[in-house]
mmCIF file of C-alpha atoms in Angstrom:
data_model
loop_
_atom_site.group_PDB
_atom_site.id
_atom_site.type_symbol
_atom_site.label_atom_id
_atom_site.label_comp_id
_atom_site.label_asym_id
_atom_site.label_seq_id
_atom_site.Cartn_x
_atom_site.Cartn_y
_atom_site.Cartn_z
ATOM 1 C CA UNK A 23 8.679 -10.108 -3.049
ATOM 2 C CA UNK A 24 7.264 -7.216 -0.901
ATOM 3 C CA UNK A 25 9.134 -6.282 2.551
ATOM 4 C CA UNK A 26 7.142 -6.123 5.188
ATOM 5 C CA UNK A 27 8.172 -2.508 5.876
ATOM 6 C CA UNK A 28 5.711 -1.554 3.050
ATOM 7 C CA UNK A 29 3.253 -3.136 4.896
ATOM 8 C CA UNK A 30 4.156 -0.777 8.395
ATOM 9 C CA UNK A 31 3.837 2.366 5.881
ATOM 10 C CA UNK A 32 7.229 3.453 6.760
ATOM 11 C CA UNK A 33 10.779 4.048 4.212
ATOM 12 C CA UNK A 34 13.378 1.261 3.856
ATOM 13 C CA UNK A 35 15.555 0.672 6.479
ATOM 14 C CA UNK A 36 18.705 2.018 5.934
ATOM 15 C CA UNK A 37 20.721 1.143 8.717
ATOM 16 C CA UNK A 38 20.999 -1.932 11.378
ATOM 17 C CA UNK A 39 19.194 0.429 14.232
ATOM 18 C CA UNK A 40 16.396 1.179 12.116
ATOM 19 C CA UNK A 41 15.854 -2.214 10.620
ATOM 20 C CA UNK A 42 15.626 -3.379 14.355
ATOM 21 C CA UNK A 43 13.042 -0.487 15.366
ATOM 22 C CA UNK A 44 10.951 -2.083 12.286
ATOM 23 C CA UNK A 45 11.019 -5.781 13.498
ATOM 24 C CA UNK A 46 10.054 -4.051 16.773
ATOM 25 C CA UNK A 47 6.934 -3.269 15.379
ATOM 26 C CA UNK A 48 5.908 -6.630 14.632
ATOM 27 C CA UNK A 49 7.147 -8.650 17.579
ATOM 28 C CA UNK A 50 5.826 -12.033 17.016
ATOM 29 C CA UNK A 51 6.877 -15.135 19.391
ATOM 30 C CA UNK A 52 6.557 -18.195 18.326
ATOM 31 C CA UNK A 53 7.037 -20.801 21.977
ATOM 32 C CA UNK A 54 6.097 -24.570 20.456
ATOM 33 C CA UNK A 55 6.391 -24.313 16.563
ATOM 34 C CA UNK A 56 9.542 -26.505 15.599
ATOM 35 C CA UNK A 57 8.534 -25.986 11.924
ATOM 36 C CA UNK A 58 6.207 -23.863 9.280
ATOM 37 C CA UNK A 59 5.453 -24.731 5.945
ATOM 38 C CA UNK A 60 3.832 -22.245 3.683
ATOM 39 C CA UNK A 61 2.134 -23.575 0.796
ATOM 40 C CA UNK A 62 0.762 -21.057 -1.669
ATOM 41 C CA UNK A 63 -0.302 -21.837 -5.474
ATOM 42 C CA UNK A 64 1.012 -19.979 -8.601
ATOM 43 C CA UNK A 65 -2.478 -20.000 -10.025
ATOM 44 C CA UNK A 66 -5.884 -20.232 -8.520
ATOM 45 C CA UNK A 67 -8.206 -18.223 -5.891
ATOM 46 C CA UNK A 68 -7.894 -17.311 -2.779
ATOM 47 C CA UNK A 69 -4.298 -17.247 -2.061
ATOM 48 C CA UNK A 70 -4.001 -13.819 -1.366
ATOM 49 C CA UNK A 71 -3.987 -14.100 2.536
ATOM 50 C CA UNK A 72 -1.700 -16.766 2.343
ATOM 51 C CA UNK A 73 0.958 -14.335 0.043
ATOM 52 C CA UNK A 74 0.237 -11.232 2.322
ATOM 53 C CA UNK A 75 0.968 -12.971 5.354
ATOM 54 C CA UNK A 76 4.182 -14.289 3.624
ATOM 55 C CA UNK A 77 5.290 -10.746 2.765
ATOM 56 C CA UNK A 78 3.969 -9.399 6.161
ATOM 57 C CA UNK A 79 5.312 -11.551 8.789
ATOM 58 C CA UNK A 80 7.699 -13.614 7.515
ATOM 59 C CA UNK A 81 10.715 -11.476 7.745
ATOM 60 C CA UNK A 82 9.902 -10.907 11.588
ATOM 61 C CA UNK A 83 9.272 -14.262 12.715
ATOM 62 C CA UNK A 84 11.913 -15.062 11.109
ATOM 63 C CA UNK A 85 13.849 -12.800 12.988
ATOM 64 C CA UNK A 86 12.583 -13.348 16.850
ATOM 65 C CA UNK A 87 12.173 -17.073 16.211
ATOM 66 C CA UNK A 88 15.851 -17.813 15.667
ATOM 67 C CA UNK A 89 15.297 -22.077 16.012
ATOM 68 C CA UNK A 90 11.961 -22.188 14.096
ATOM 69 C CA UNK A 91 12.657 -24.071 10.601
ATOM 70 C CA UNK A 92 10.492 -21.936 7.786
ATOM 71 C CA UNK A 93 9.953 -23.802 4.582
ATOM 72 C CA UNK A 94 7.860 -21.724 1.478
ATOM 73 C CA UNK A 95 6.627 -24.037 -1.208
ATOM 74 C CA UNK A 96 4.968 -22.870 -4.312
ATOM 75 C CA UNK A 97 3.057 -25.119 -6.083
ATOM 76 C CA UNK A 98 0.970 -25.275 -9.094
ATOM 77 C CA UNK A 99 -3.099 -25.279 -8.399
ATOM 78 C CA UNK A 100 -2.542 -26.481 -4.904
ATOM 79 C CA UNK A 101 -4.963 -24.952 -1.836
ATOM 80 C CA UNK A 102 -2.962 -22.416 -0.324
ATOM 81 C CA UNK A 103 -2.641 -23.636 3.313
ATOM 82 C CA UNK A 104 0.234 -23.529 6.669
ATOM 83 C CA UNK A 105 1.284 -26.045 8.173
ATOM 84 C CA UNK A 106 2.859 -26.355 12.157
ATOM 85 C CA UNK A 107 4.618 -28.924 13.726
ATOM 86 C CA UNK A 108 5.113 -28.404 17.024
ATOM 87 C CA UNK A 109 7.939 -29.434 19.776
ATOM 88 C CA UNK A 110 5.267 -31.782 21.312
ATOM 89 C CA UNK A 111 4.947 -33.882 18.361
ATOM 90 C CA UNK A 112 1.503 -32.402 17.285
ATOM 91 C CA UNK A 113 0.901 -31.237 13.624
ATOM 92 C CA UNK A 114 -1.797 -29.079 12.194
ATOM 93 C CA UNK A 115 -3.142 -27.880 8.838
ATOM 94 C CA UNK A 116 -4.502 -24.049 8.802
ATOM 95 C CA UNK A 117 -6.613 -23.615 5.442
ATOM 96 C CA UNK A 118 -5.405 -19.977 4.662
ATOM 97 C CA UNK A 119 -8.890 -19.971 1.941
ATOM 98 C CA UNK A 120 -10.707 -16.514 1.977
ATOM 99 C CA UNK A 121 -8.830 -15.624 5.488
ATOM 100 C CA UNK A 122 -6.496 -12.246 5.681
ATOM 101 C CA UNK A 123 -2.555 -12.101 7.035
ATOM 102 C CA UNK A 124 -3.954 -11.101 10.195
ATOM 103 C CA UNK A 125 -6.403 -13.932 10.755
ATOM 104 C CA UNK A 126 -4.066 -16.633 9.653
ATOM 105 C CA UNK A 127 -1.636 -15.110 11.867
ATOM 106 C CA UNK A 128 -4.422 -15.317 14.893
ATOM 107 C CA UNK A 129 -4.392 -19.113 14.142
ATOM 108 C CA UNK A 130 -1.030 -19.659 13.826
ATOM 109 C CA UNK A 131 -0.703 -18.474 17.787
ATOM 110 C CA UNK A 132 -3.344 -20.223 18.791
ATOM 111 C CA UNK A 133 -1.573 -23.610 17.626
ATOM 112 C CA UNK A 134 1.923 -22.401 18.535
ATOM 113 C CA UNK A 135 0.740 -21.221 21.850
ATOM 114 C CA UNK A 136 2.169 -17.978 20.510
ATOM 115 C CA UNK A 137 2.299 -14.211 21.163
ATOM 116 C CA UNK A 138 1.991 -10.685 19.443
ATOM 117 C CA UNK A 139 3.679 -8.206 20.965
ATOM 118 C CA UNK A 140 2.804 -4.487 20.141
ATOM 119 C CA UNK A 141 5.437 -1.995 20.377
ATOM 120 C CA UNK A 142 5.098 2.116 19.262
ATOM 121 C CA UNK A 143 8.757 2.979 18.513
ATOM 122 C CA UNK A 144 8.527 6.272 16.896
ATOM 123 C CA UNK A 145 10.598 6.355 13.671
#
């Protein structure tokens, strides 16, 4: 699996300081996801998005969303799609289908009521 740090164009972290200066530069807050499910398909089209957000954003959501539950499921010749289930009860399906990281990261804070935060830390 790629690290997202590929994705910032900057070197491995090599110590604690730095690997917090990289999840710094992708601050994402999720307030009213209880749970994510990423479903992605071994074979098939389109799943691209759905992998690239994986490798991009995973890591730091994972990171400043210490009570969200994150499930990955890879299945064979399913449609690569998330799915959120919020605090409130509600649940919602986000087709990931000839979308980019960045979009299907657009509509996972728009479910979540979420937030990006962008932060220039000079490494």
């Amino acid at each position: 699996m790629q690290k997202f740090h590929s994705f910032l164009n900057i070197a491995k972290p090599k110590t604690h300081t730095d690997l917090l200066k990289a999840y710094s530069m992708q601050k994402v807050y999720l307030y009213n996801a209880k749970k994510i499910t990423i479903l992605t398909s071994k074979s098939g089209v389109d799943s691209t998005g759905a992998r690239i957000f994986k490798y991009k954003f995973l890591e730091p959501i994972i990171f400043w969303n210490s009570d969200l539950h994150l499930e990955h499921q890879k299945k064979e010749n399913a449609e690569s799609q998330i799915f959120v289930e919020n605090f409130d009860g509600t649940n919602h399906s986000i087709p990931t289908r000839s979308k980019d990281a960045d979009q299907i990261l657009d509509e996972v804070l728009k479910v979540t009521n979420g937030k990006r935060v962008n932060v220039n830390i000079p490494i």
